[in-house]
Amino acid sequence: MRPFSRQLFAITFAALLFGVASPSFAQTKQPNIIYLLVDNWGWGDISVQGSTVSTPVIDAFAAEGTRFLNFNIENQCTPTRSAIHTGRLPIRSGTQKVAAPGEPDGLAPWEYTIAELLSDAGYKTALFGKWHIGSQVGRHPSDQGYDEWWGINEGSNAAAYTSTPEFDPKVAATPHFWEGKKGAPSYETELYDIPGKTTFDQKITDRAVDYIQRTANGDDPFYLYVGFTQFHPPWVVHPDFDGVSGAGYYSDIKYEVDHNIGRILQTLEAVNAADDTIVILTGDNGPGTLPQGLGYATGEVGGSTGPWRGALSTGFEGGMRTPGMIRWPGQVQAGVVTNEIISVLDIYPTLATLVGEAARIPTDRPIDGIDQSAFILGEQEVSNREHIVTFVGDDVFAVKWRDLKVHFFTAEASFSEIKKHTFPQVYNIKEDPSEQFELWGNEGFAHAWVMTPVTGILTDLAKSMAAFPNIQPGQDFDGYD
């Protein structure tokens, strides 16, 4: 049942006082949910956050709800997708990094995903695009709560495998698109290669549009997860957008992403479902940095992290903050811009609470996400979260607590060496967003006190992981005793 909103209270009170007919079930059914996930999306890759390439659809969408300046994701594609689906730190589920081809991977079937939770609550569910949290049959979207899916089971980069001159299909699997429905094994369809990647996001959008058109006016609400593959390499752009920016293909891709998001939002309007749909739009991590001789490029062929230092897999803010926004007309106030800390982990419990299904959140395992529904609905001014623990692989690279960021390990770029520091490095990311002035050393240990709350956070996490040992990558796990 949907939470008893202020709007519904007003309607019901009027019915009691003036004899107005009460709303029908169809009018008060739970809201639809659409999650739009952009791949390798820099915080500064939208014009409302500084991009010189215009993204008018995304900017307009942001103004219709709440835009999070401090939306924090995980360090790579796989862990962020895991966090969205489980509300659990990915290291708990063995999904803390992108598995190399041939390595064990994927969520254990025991994990209870947001798609399973919503499906059990009566939602229709679908995923179109990139999955990347289970490459093997038995760990695909249709095995984890989705009624139907189409897309790829591994990373976007797989499109380039067959274009390398050394590729040998006898020793490495040839990438394909996949399709599946709940209750049956998924199966390979056409080849996933460079031409396939070039039109992939358009086809994702086509399927999303079709799904909304055939589902929105049914009796049951729907949950639609759209996993775009732009801006992830290989860097290709749909022919319709090739050259439109006059500034190169990364800028062209911004036009493509904005257009595809616009098509989905326009479809919601066309079927009169926009007011009844929660739409969330975020990235999965910041842009990567490419090796350039002895140094590193500042962005992924043009990707912008805005004022933030670092990029994909570094632990700095540029890799951990992406655009983030939510719209729900009549429930989420329009025009709100906030610097309160939000984690992608919070999506799971927040959505469950917003649709009145918090009782379905598992209690037999740690859930690291925090319910942010009261903050998002404007019932309180501050987030319920004060800290972010940033893992890169198996290691805690950093802890952000309020406006202070404590680094134990650092990497300057996506492909650079990792440095372990004698003393933690401390930055004030509100005053110093580029994380350039290190406080611990430069101020003579004056900021050492911040280790008190940080140590408490990490001690509590260690105790939790001792009580609930982390699942290993690819492990067939069936629960805690």
Short mmCIF file of C-alpha atoms in Angstrom, two decimals:
data_model
loop_
_atom_site.label_atom_id
_atom_site.label_comp_id
_atom_site.label_asym_id
_atom_site.label_seq_id
_atom_site.Cartn_x
_atom_site.Cartn_y
_atom_site.Cartn_z
CA MET A 1 0.00 0.00 0.00
CA ARG A 2 1.26 3.47 -0.84
CA PRO A 3 2.09 5.71 2.13
CA PHE A 4 -0.79 7.90 3.28
CA SER A 5 0.33 11.09 1.52
CA ARG A 6 -0.77 14.63 2.23
CA GLN A 7 -2.57 14.72 -1.12
CA LEU A 8 -4.49 11.54 -0.37
CA PHE A 9 -5.35 12.82 3.12
CA ALA A 10 -6.83 15.99 1.63
CA ILE A 11 -8.97 14.00 -0.83
CA THR A 12 -10.20 11.60 1.88
CA PHE A 13 -10.98 14.44 4.32
CA ALA A 14 -12.99 16.23 1.62
CA ALA A 15 -14.90 13.03 0.95
CA LEU A 16 -15.84 12.66 4.60
CA LEU A 17 -16.74 16.33 5.10
CA PHE A 18 -18.57 17.10 1.86
CA GLY A 19 -19.64 13.71 0.61
CA VAL A 20 -17.21 13.77 -2.32
CA ALA A 21 -16.66 10.35 -3.84
CA SER A 22 -13.53 8.63 -2.55
CA PRO A 23 -10.77 7.91 -5.07
CA SER A 24 -10.87 4.50 -6.74
CA PHE A 25 -8.11 1.90 -6.30
CA ALA A 26 -6.84 2.73 -9.77
CA GLN A 27 -6.38 6.36 -8.74
CA THR A 28 -4.48 5.50 -5.55
CA LYS A 29 -2.37 2.55 -6.66
CA GLN A 30 1.30 2.57 -5.78
CA PRO A 31 3.47 4.82 -7.95
CA ASN A 32 5.37 3.47 -10.91
CA ILE A 33 9.17 3.68 -10.64
CA ILE A 34 11.74 4.30 -13.36
CA TYR A 35 15.46 4.20 -12.63
CA LEU A 36 17.60 5.76 -15.38
CA LEU A 37 21.28 4.90 -14.96
CA VAL A 38 23.91 6.60 -17.13
CA ASP A 39 27.29 4.85 -17.46
CA ASN A 40 30.56 6.65 -16.47
CA TRP A 41 28.82 10.01 -16.06
CA GLY A 42 30.83 12.96 -14.78
CA TRP A 43 29.32 15.33 -12.22
CA GLY A 44 29.98 18.21 -14.64
CA ASP A 45 28.60 16.49 -17.75
CA ILE A 46 25.25 18.30 -17.60
CA SER A 47 24.84 21.97 -18.37
CA VAL A 48 23.07 22.79 -15.10
CA GLN A 49 26.31 21.65 -13.40
CA GLY A 50 28.74 23.37 -15.72
CA SER A 51 28.87 21.49 -19.02
CA THR A 52 29.45 23.74 -22.02
CA VAL A 53 27.40 21.29 -24.08
CA SER A 54 23.71 21.91 -23.44
CA THR A 55 21.58 19.16 -21.87
CA PRO A 56 18.17 20.89 -21.86
CA VAL A 57 16.02 17.82 -21.14
CA ILE A 58 18.08 16.77 -18.14
CA ASP A 59 18.25 20.35 -16.84
CA ALA A 60 14.47 20.71 -17.10
CA PHE A 61 13.93 17.36 -15.41
CA ALA A 62 16.23 18.37 -12.54
CA ALA A 63 14.19 21.54 -11.98
CA GLU A 64 11.02 19.47 -11.61
CA GLY A 65 12.25 17.65 -8.53
CA THR A 66 15.24 17.43 -6.21
CA ARG A 67 18.81 17.58 -7.52
CA PHE A 68 21.53 16.12 -5.30
CA LEU A 69 24.92 17.84 -5.52
CA ASN A 70 26.34 15.25 -3.11
CA PHE A 71 25.02 12.01 -4.61
CA ASN A 72 27.59 9.28 -3.91
CA ILE A 73 27.96 6.05 -5.82
CA GLU A 74 30.39 3.11 -5.61
CA ASN A 75 33.77 3.02 -7.29
CA GLN A 76 32.91 1.07 -10.48
CA CYS A 77 30.02 -0.17 -12.62
CA THR A 78 29.45 -3.52 -10.90
CA PRO A 79 29.51 -2.31 -7.28
CA THR A 80 27.12 0.55 -7.99
CA ARG A 81 24.63 -1.75 -9.68
CA SER A 82 24.92 -4.12 -6.76
CA ALA A 83 24.29 -1.28 -4.29
CA ILE A 84 21.20 -0.13 -6.20
CA HIS A 85 19.76 -3.62 -6.23
CA THR A 86 20.53 -4.72 -2.66
CA GLY A 87 21.09 -1.63 -0.49
CA ARG A 88 24.20 -3.45 0.78
CA LEU A 89 27.86 -2.50 0.55
CA PRO A 90 29.03 -4.46 -2.50
CA ILE A 91 31.93 -6.04 -0.61
CA ARG A 92 29.30 -7.84 1.46
CA SER A 93 27.93 -9.53 -1.68
CA GLY A 94 31.22 -10.27 -3.45
CA THR A 95 30.56 -7.58 -6.05
CA GLN A 96 33.11 -5.00 -4.92
CA LYS A 97 34.82 -4.76 -8.30
CA VAL A 98 34.28 -5.44 -11.97
CA ALA A 99 35.19 -9.07 -12.52
CA ALA A 100 37.63 -9.72 -15.35
CA PRO A 101 36.36 -12.13 -18.03
CA GLY A 102 36.59 -15.65 -16.64
CA GLU A 103 36.54 -14.61 -12.97
CA PRO A 104 33.61 -15.64 -10.74
CA ASP A 105 31.05 -12.87 -10.53
CA GLY A 106 27.50 -11.85 -9.84
CA LEU A 107 25.02 -11.53 -7.02
CA ALA A 108 24.27 -14.77 -5.19
CA PRO A 109 20.66 -15.82 -5.90
CA TRP A 110 20.10 -15.47 -2.13
CA GLU A 111 20.32 -11.67 -2.40
CA TYR A 112 16.89 -10.04 -2.31
CA THR A 113 16.96 -7.31 -4.93
CA ILE A 114 14.78 -4.23 -5.21
CA ALA A 115 13.22 -5.88 -8.26
CA GLU A 116 12.30 -8.94 -6.21
CA LEU A 117 10.93 -6.80 -3.40
CA LEU A 118 8.75 -4.79 -5.77
CA SER A 119 7.70 -7.86 -7.70
CA ASP A 120 6.56 -9.49 -4.47
CA ALA A 121 4.64 -6.27 -3.74
CA GLY A 122 2.68 -6.63 -7.01
CA TYR A 123 4.83 -4.60 -9.39
CA LYS A 124 5.54 -5.55 -12.98
CA THR A 125 9.29 -5.35 -13.52
CA ALA A 126 11.59 -4.95 -16.51
CA LEU A 127 15.25 -4.21 -17.20
CA PHE A 128 16.63 -2.96 -20.51
CA GLY A 129 20.33 -2.30 -21.06
CA LYS A 130 23.37 -3.17 -18.98
CA TRP A 131 23.12 -5.62 -16.06
CA HIS A 132 26.75 -6.34 -15.03
CA ILE A 133 26.06 -8.07 -11.71
CA GLY A 134 25.91 -11.63 -12.95
CA SER A 135 27.24 -12.94 -16.25
CA GLN A 136 26.18 -16.57 -15.84
CA VAL A 137 22.78 -18.12 -16.48
CA GLY A 138 21.10 -18.31 -13.08
CA ARG A 139 22.41 -14.87 -12.11
CA HIS A 140 20.67 -12.80 -14.77
CA PRO A 141 17.96 -10.16 -14.21
CA SER A 142 15.14 -12.66 -14.79
CA ASP A 143 16.62 -14.73 -11.93
CA GLN A 144 16.64 -11.71 -9.60
CA GLY A 145 13.12 -10.31 -9.81
CA TYR A 146 12.66 -8.99 -13.35
CA ASP A 147 9.72 -10.26 -15.38
CA GLU A 148 11.58 -9.50 -18.60
CA TRP A 149 14.93 -8.16 -19.70
CA TRP A 150 17.06 -7.46 -22.74
CA GLY A 151 20.60 -6.17 -22.95
CA ILE A 152 24.07 -7.29 -21.93
CA ASN A 153 25.11 -9.36 -18.96
CA GLU A 154 28.66 -7.99 -18.70
CA GLY A 155 30.52 -4.71 -19.16
CA SER A 156 29.91 -2.27 -22.00
CA ASN A 157 33.54 -2.63 -23.10
CA ALA A 158 32.85 -6.19 -24.30
CA ALA A 159 31.63 -4.67 -27.58
CA ALA A 160 35.25 -4.05 -28.53
CA TYR A 161 36.58 -7.56 -27.88
CA THR A 162 35.99 -8.97 -31.35
CA SER A 163 37.56 -5.90 -32.98
CA THR A 164 40.99 -6.65 -31.49
CA PRO A 165 43.21 -8.49 -34.01
CA GLU A 166 44.28 -11.07 -31.44
CA PHE A 167 40.76 -12.10 -30.39
CA ASP A 168 40.31 -15.88 -30.44
CA PRO A 169 36.76 -17.20 -29.90
CA LYS A 170 38.23 -20.59 -28.99
CA VAL A 171 39.68 -19.19 -25.75
CA ALA A 172 37.35 -16.27 -24.94
CA ALA A 173 33.58 -16.05 -25.18
CA THR A 174 32.20 -13.95 -28.03
CA PRO A 175 29.98 -11.23 -26.52
CA HIS A 176 26.28 -11.27 -27.36
CA PHE A 177 23.12 -9.48 -26.40
CA TRP A 178 20.88 -11.48 -24.08
CA GLU A 179 17.16 -11.76 -23.44
CA GLY A 180 15.10 -13.47 -20.79
CA LYS A 181 11.84 -13.81 -18.91
CA LYS A 182 11.16 -14.83 -15.35
CA GLY A 183 10.92 -18.57 -14.89
CA ALA A 184 13.07 -19.53 -17.86
CA PRO A 185 16.81 -19.45 -18.64
CA SER A 186 18.03 -16.35 -20.48
CA TYR A 187 19.50 -16.84 -23.93
CA GLU A 188 21.93 -15.16 -26.30
CA THR A 189 20.61 -13.20 -29.25
CA GLU A 190 22.63 -11.11 -31.72
CA LEU A 191 26.35 -10.32 -31.61
CA TYR A 192 27.41 -7.53 -29.27
CA ASP A 193 30.14 -5.68 -31.13
CA ILE A 194 31.08 -2.13 -32.15
CA PRO A 195 28.08 -1.69 -34.49
CA GLY A 196 25.87 -3.16 -31.75
CA LYS A 197 27.18 -0.68 -29.19
CA THR A 198 26.65 2.20 -31.65
CA THR A 199 22.87 1.70 -31.69
CA PHE A 200 22.53 0.06 -28.28
CA ASP A 201 21.22 3.03 -26.29
CA GLN A 202 18.64 3.86 -28.94
CA LYS A 203 17.36 0.28 -28.77
CA ILE A 204 17.32 0.42 -24.97
CA THR A 205 15.20 3.55 -25.24
CA ASP A 206 12.92 1.97 -27.87
CA ARG A 207 12.22 -0.94 -25.53
CA ALA A 208 11.69 1.35 -22.54
CA VAL A 209 9.21 3.44 -24.54
CA ASP A 210 7.36 0.34 -25.68
CA TYR A 211 7.24 -1.03 -22.14
CA ILE A 212 5.76 2.19 -20.74
CA GLN A 213 3.17 2.32 -23.51
CA ARG A 214 1.96 -1.23 -22.91
CA THR A 215 2.21 -1.22 -19.11
CA ALA A 216 1.43 2.23 -17.73
CA ASN A 217 -2.35 1.99 -17.87
CA GLY A 218 -2.62 -1.48 -16.40
CA ASP A 219 -3.95 -2.36 -12.96
CA ASP A 220 -0.50 -2.98 -11.52
CA PRO A 221 2.31 -0.46 -11.03
CA PHE A 222 5.61 -1.05 -12.81
CA TYR A 223 9.31 -0.82 -12.03
CA LEU A 224 11.50 -0.11 -15.05
CA TYR A 225 15.30 -0.13 -14.80
CA VAL A 226 17.10 1.44 -17.75
CA GLY A 227 20.84 0.77 -17.89
CA PHE A 228 22.30 3.03 -20.58
CA THR A 229 25.82 2.28 -21.87
CA GLN A 230 26.86 5.82 -22.74
CA PHE A 231 29.47 7.24 -21.82
CA HIS A 232 31.33 3.96 -21.40
CA PRO A 233 33.98 2.84 -23.91
CA PRO A 234 34.16 1.88 -26.68
CA TRP A 235 33.32 5.51 -27.50
CA VAL A 236 30.85 5.43 -30.33
CA VAL A 237 27.87 7.64 -31.02
CA HIS A 238 24.62 6.88 -32.81
CA PRO A 239 24.73 8.12 -36.43
CA ASP A 240 21.87 10.54 -35.72
CA PHE A 241 24.17 12.45 -33.34
CA ASP A 242 27.51 12.06 -35.08
CA GLY A 243 29.02 15.55 -35.40
CA VAL A 244 26.05 17.48 -33.95
CA SER A 245 28.15 19.19 -31.27
CA GLY A 246 30.97 20.23 -33.55
CA ALA A 247 33.27 19.37 -30.65
CA GLY A 248 33.93 15.61 -30.91
CA TYR A 249 32.15 12.40 -30.12
CA TYR A 250 32.10 12.77 -26.31
CA SER A 251 30.13 15.99 -26.71
CA ASP A 252 27.98 14.32 -29.38
CA ILE A 253 27.16 11.60 -26.86
CA LYS A 254 25.81 14.22 -24.45
CA TYR A 255 23.20 15.12 -27.07
CA GLU A 256 22.36 11.44 -27.53
CA VAL A 257 21.94 10.81 -23.79
CA ASP A 258 19.79 13.92 -23.34
CA HIS A 259 17.62 12.92 -26.31
CA ASN A 260 17.06 9.35 -25.10
CA ILE A 261 16.11 10.46 -21.61
CA GLY A 262 13.72 12.96 -23.20
CA ARG A 263 12.00 10.22 -25.21
CA ILE A 264 11.30 8.23 -22.04
CA LEU A 265 10.00 11.26 -20.15
CA GLN A 266 7.84 12.32 -23.11
CA THR A 267 6.33 8.83 -23.26
CA LEU A 268 5.32 9.10 -19.60
CA GLU A 269 3.54 12.35 -20.43
CA ALA A 270 1.88 10.88 -23.52
CA VAL A 271 0.32 8.00 -21.55
CA ASN A 272 -0.67 10.34 -18.66
CA ALA A 273 1.59 8.51 -16.21
CA ALA A 274 4.10 11.22 -15.30
CA ASP A 275 2.28 12.31 -12.14
CA ASP A 276 2.08 8.71 -10.94
CA THR A 277 5.73 7.82 -11.54
CA ILE A 278 8.85 8.24 -9.43
CA VAL A 279 11.77 8.84 -11.81
CA ILE A 280 15.35 8.63 -10.56
CA LEU A 281 18.29 9.66 -12.76
CA THR A 282 21.91 9.07 -11.70
CA GLY A 283 25.29 7.91 -12.93
CA ASP A 284 27.13 4.78 -11.80
CA ASN A 285 30.56 6.38 -11.35
CA GLY A 286 32.53 9.34 -12.61
CA PRO A 287 34.45 9.35 -15.88
CA GLY A 288 37.67 7.41 -16.22
CA THR A 289 41.11 8.89 -16.82
CA LEU A 290 43.23 7.46 -19.59
CA PRO A 291 46.98 6.78 -19.47
CA GLN A 292 48.89 9.35 -21.54
CA GLY A 293 52.58 8.48 -21.53
CA LEU A 294 53.89 9.20 -18.06
CA GLY A 295 50.88 11.26 -17.05
CA TYR A 296 47.10 11.03 -17.22
CA ALA A 297 44.40 12.77 -19.15
CA THR A 298 42.08 14.82 -16.97
CA GLY A 299 38.94 13.11 -18.21
CA GLU A 300 37.52 10.41 -20.40
CA VAL A 301 37.93 12.11 -23.79
CA GLY A 302 36.07 15.10 -22.42
CA GLY A 303 34.21 13.83 -19.38
CA SER A 304 33.97 16.46 -16.66
CA THR A 305 34.08 15.94 -12.92
CA GLY A 306 33.30 19.60 -12.31
CA PRO A 307 35.29 21.00 -9.36
CA TRP A 308 36.10 17.57 -7.94
CA ARG A 309 39.46 15.81 -7.98
CA GLY A 310 39.93 12.28 -9.33
CA ALA A 311 37.83 9.95 -11.45
CA LEU A 312 36.67 6.35 -11.76
CA SER A 313 38.23 4.02 -9.13
CA THR A 314 40.29 6.71 -7.38
CA GLY A 315 38.35 7.29 -4.16
CA PHE A 316 38.41 11.07 -4.73
CA GLU A 317 35.13 12.96 -5.10
CA GLY A 318 35.35 13.13 -8.91
CA GLY A 319 34.91 9.39 -9.12
CA MET A 320 32.35 9.12 -6.34
CA ARG A 321 29.91 11.92 -7.20
CA THR A 322 27.66 11.84 -10.25
CA PRO A 323 24.58 13.76 -11.30
CA GLY A 324 21.67 12.61 -9.16
CA MET A 325 18.02 13.68 -9.20
CA ILE A 326 14.51 12.46 -8.41
CA ARG A 327 11.09 13.61 -9.60
CA TRP A 328 7.68 12.65 -8.24
CA PRO A 329 5.11 15.36 -9.02
CA GLY A 330 3.01 16.38 -6.04
CA GLN A 331 5.23 14.50 -3.59
CA VAL A 332 8.81 15.62 -4.18
CA GLN A 333 9.05 19.41 -4.17
CA ALA A 334 10.22 20.92 -7.44
CA GLY A 335 13.29 23.13 -7.69
CA VAL A 336 15.16 21.76 -4.69
CA VAL A 337 18.97 21.66 -4.91
CA THR A 338 20.78 20.14 -1.95
CA ASN A 339 24.33 19.38 -0.84
CA GLU A 340 23.17 16.88 1.78
CA ILE A 341 24.95 13.52 1.61
CA ILE A 342 23.01 10.80 -0.22
CA SER A 343 24.34 7.34 -1.10
CA VAL A 344 23.27 5.06 -3.90
CA LEU A 345 22.85 2.49 -1.11
CA ASP A 346 19.92 4.57 0.14
CA ILE A 347 17.87 3.95 -3.00
CA TYR A 348 16.75 0.49 -1.85
CA PRO A 349 15.21 1.31 1.56
CA THR A 350 13.96 4.69 0.37
CA LEU A 351 12.00 3.26 -2.55
CA ALA A 352 10.62 0.46 -0.39
CA THR A 353 9.40 3.05 2.13
CA LEU A 354 8.00 5.47 -0.46
CA VAL A 355 5.74 2.76 -1.89
CA GLY A 356 4.69 1.46 1.54
CA GLU A 357 6.67 -1.79 1.39
CA ALA A 358 9.38 -1.21 4.02
CA ALA A 359 8.25 -4.34 5.85
CA ARG A 360 9.68 -6.37 2.97
CA ILE A 361 13.25 -5.14 3.57
CA PRO A 362 15.22 -8.18 4.81
CA THR A 363 16.18 -8.33 8.47
CA ASP A 364 18.44 -11.41 8.22
CA ARG A 365 21.39 -9.47 6.75
CA PRO A 366 22.99 -6.03 7.09
CA ILE A 367 21.34 -3.34 4.96
CA ASP A 368 23.75 -0.41 4.64
CA GLY A 369 21.32 1.92 2.88
CA ILE A 370 19.43 4.47 4.96
CA ASP A 371 15.80 5.42 4.41
CA GLN A 372 15.80 8.97 3.02
CA SER A 373 12.08 9.21 2.31
CA ALA A 374 11.33 11.91 4.92
CA PHE A 375 14.14 14.08 3.54
CA ILE A 376 13.12 13.56 -0.09
CA LEU A 377 9.47 14.32 0.68
CA GLY A 378 10.46 17.56 2.40
CA GLU A 379 9.41 16.43 5.86
CA GLN A 380 12.89 17.21 7.24
CA GLU A 381 15.64 19.55 6.10
CA VAL A 382 18.63 17.26 6.46
CA SER A 383 19.66 13.88 5.15
CA ASN A 384 19.74 10.92 7.52
CA ARG A 385 23.32 10.18 6.42
CA GLU A 386 26.53 11.80 7.69
CA HIS A 387 29.18 9.54 6.18
CA ILE A 388 30.27 7.51 3.15
CA VAL A 389 32.74 4.62 3.30
CA THR A 390 34.54 4.28 -0.03
CA PHE A 391 35.89 0.87 -0.95
CA VAL A 392 38.06 0.37 -4.01
CA GLY A 393 38.20 -3.37 -4.44
CA ASP A 394 38.81 -4.93 -1.03
CA ASP A 395 40.30 -1.85 0.61
CA VAL A 396 38.76 1.11 2.40
CA PHE A 397 40.27 3.98 0.46
CA ALA A 398 38.45 6.79 2.21
CA VAL A 399 35.74 7.82 4.64
CA LYS A 400 33.76 11.00 4.11
CA TRP A 401 32.29 12.35 7.34
CA ARG A 402 30.25 15.55 7.00
CA ASP A 403 32.54 17.96 5.09
CA LEU A 404 35.78 16.14 5.91
CA LYS A 405 37.30 13.39 3.77
CA VAL A 406 39.90 10.99 5.22
CA HIS A 407 42.01 9.01 2.72
CA PHE A 408 44.01 5.91 3.68
CA PHE A 409 44.92 4.97 0.10
CA THR A 410 44.93 7.21 -2.96
CA ALA A 411 45.17 6.74 -6.71
CA GLU A 412 45.44 9.79 -8.92
CA ALA A 413 43.76 8.24 -11.96
CA SER A 414 41.83 5.16 -13.05
CA PHE A 415 44.95 3.34 -14.26
CA SER A 416 47.54 4.70 -11.84
CA GLU A 417 49.44 3.11 -8.98
CA ILE A 418 47.92 3.00 -5.50
CA LYS A 419 49.65 4.84 -2.66
CA LYS A 420 49.31 3.91 0.99
CA HIS A 421 49.91 6.86 3.30
CA THR A 422 51.92 6.92 6.51
CA PHE A 423 49.31 9.20 8.03
CA PRO A 424 45.76 9.55 6.69
CA GLN A 425 45.22 12.48 4.35
CA VAL A 426 42.41 14.83 5.39
CA TYR A 427 40.60 17.38 3.21
CA ASN A 428 37.68 19.73 3.74
CA ILE A 429 35.72 19.02 0.55
CA LYS A 430 33.31 21.91 1.05
CA GLU A 431 36.05 24.51 1.29
CA ASP A 432 38.49 22.60 -0.94
CA PRO A 433 36.49 20.53 -3.49
CA SER A 434 39.60 19.73 -5.53
CA GLU A 435 41.15 18.08 -2.43
CA GLN A 436 44.45 19.94 -2.80
CA PHE A 437 45.19 21.32 0.70
CA GLU A 438 45.89 18.39 3.02
CA LEU A 439 44.95 19.27 6.59
CA TRP A 440 46.54 16.54 8.71
CA GLY A 441 50.12 17.43 7.76
CA ASN A 442 49.81 21.06 6.78
CA GLU A 443 48.12 22.02 10.04
CA GLY A 444 50.41 19.98 12.28
CA PHE A 445 48.02 17.18 13.26
CA ALA A 446 45.29 19.63 14.30
CA HIS A 447 42.70 17.59 12.41
CA ALA A 448 43.69 14.24 13.90
CA TRP A 449 40.52 14.40 16.02
CA VAL A 450 38.43 13.46 13.00
CA MET A 451 39.71 9.91 13.41
CA THR A 452 37.41 9.57 16.42
CA PRO A 453 34.17 9.46 14.39
CA VAL A 454 35.91 7.74 11.45
CA THR A 455 37.36 5.01 13.67
CA GLY A 456 33.91 4.49 15.17
CA ILE A 457 32.39 4.09 11.71
CA LEU A 458 35.02 1.57 10.63
CA THR A 459 34.92 -0.33 13.94
CA ASP A 460 31.15 -0.76 13.67
CA LEU A 461 31.53 -1.91 10.07
CA ALA A 462 34.22 -4.45 11.03
CA LYS A 463 31.99 -5.84 13.81
CA SER A 464 29.10 -6.18 11.36
CA MET A 465 31.30 -8.01 8.85
CA ALA A 466 32.53 -10.35 11.58
CA ALA A 467 28.95 -11.19 12.54
CA PHE A 468 27.88 -11.46 8.89
CA PRO A 469 30.94 -12.58 6.88
CA ASN A 470 31.23 -11.17 3.39
CA ILE A 471 30.09 -13.37 0.52
CA GLN A 472 32.95 -14.21 -1.82
CA PRO A 473 32.77 -13.41 -5.55
CA GLY A 474 30.68 -16.03 -7.33
CA GLN A 475 29.95 -17.94 -4.12
CA ASP A 476 26.82 -20.10 -3.98
CA PHE A 477 25.60 -18.59 -0.75
CA ASP A 478 22.31 -19.61 0.84
CA GLY A 479 22.10 -17.55 4.01
CA TYR A 480 23.47 -16.95 7.50
CA ASP A 481 22.87 -19.38 10.37
#
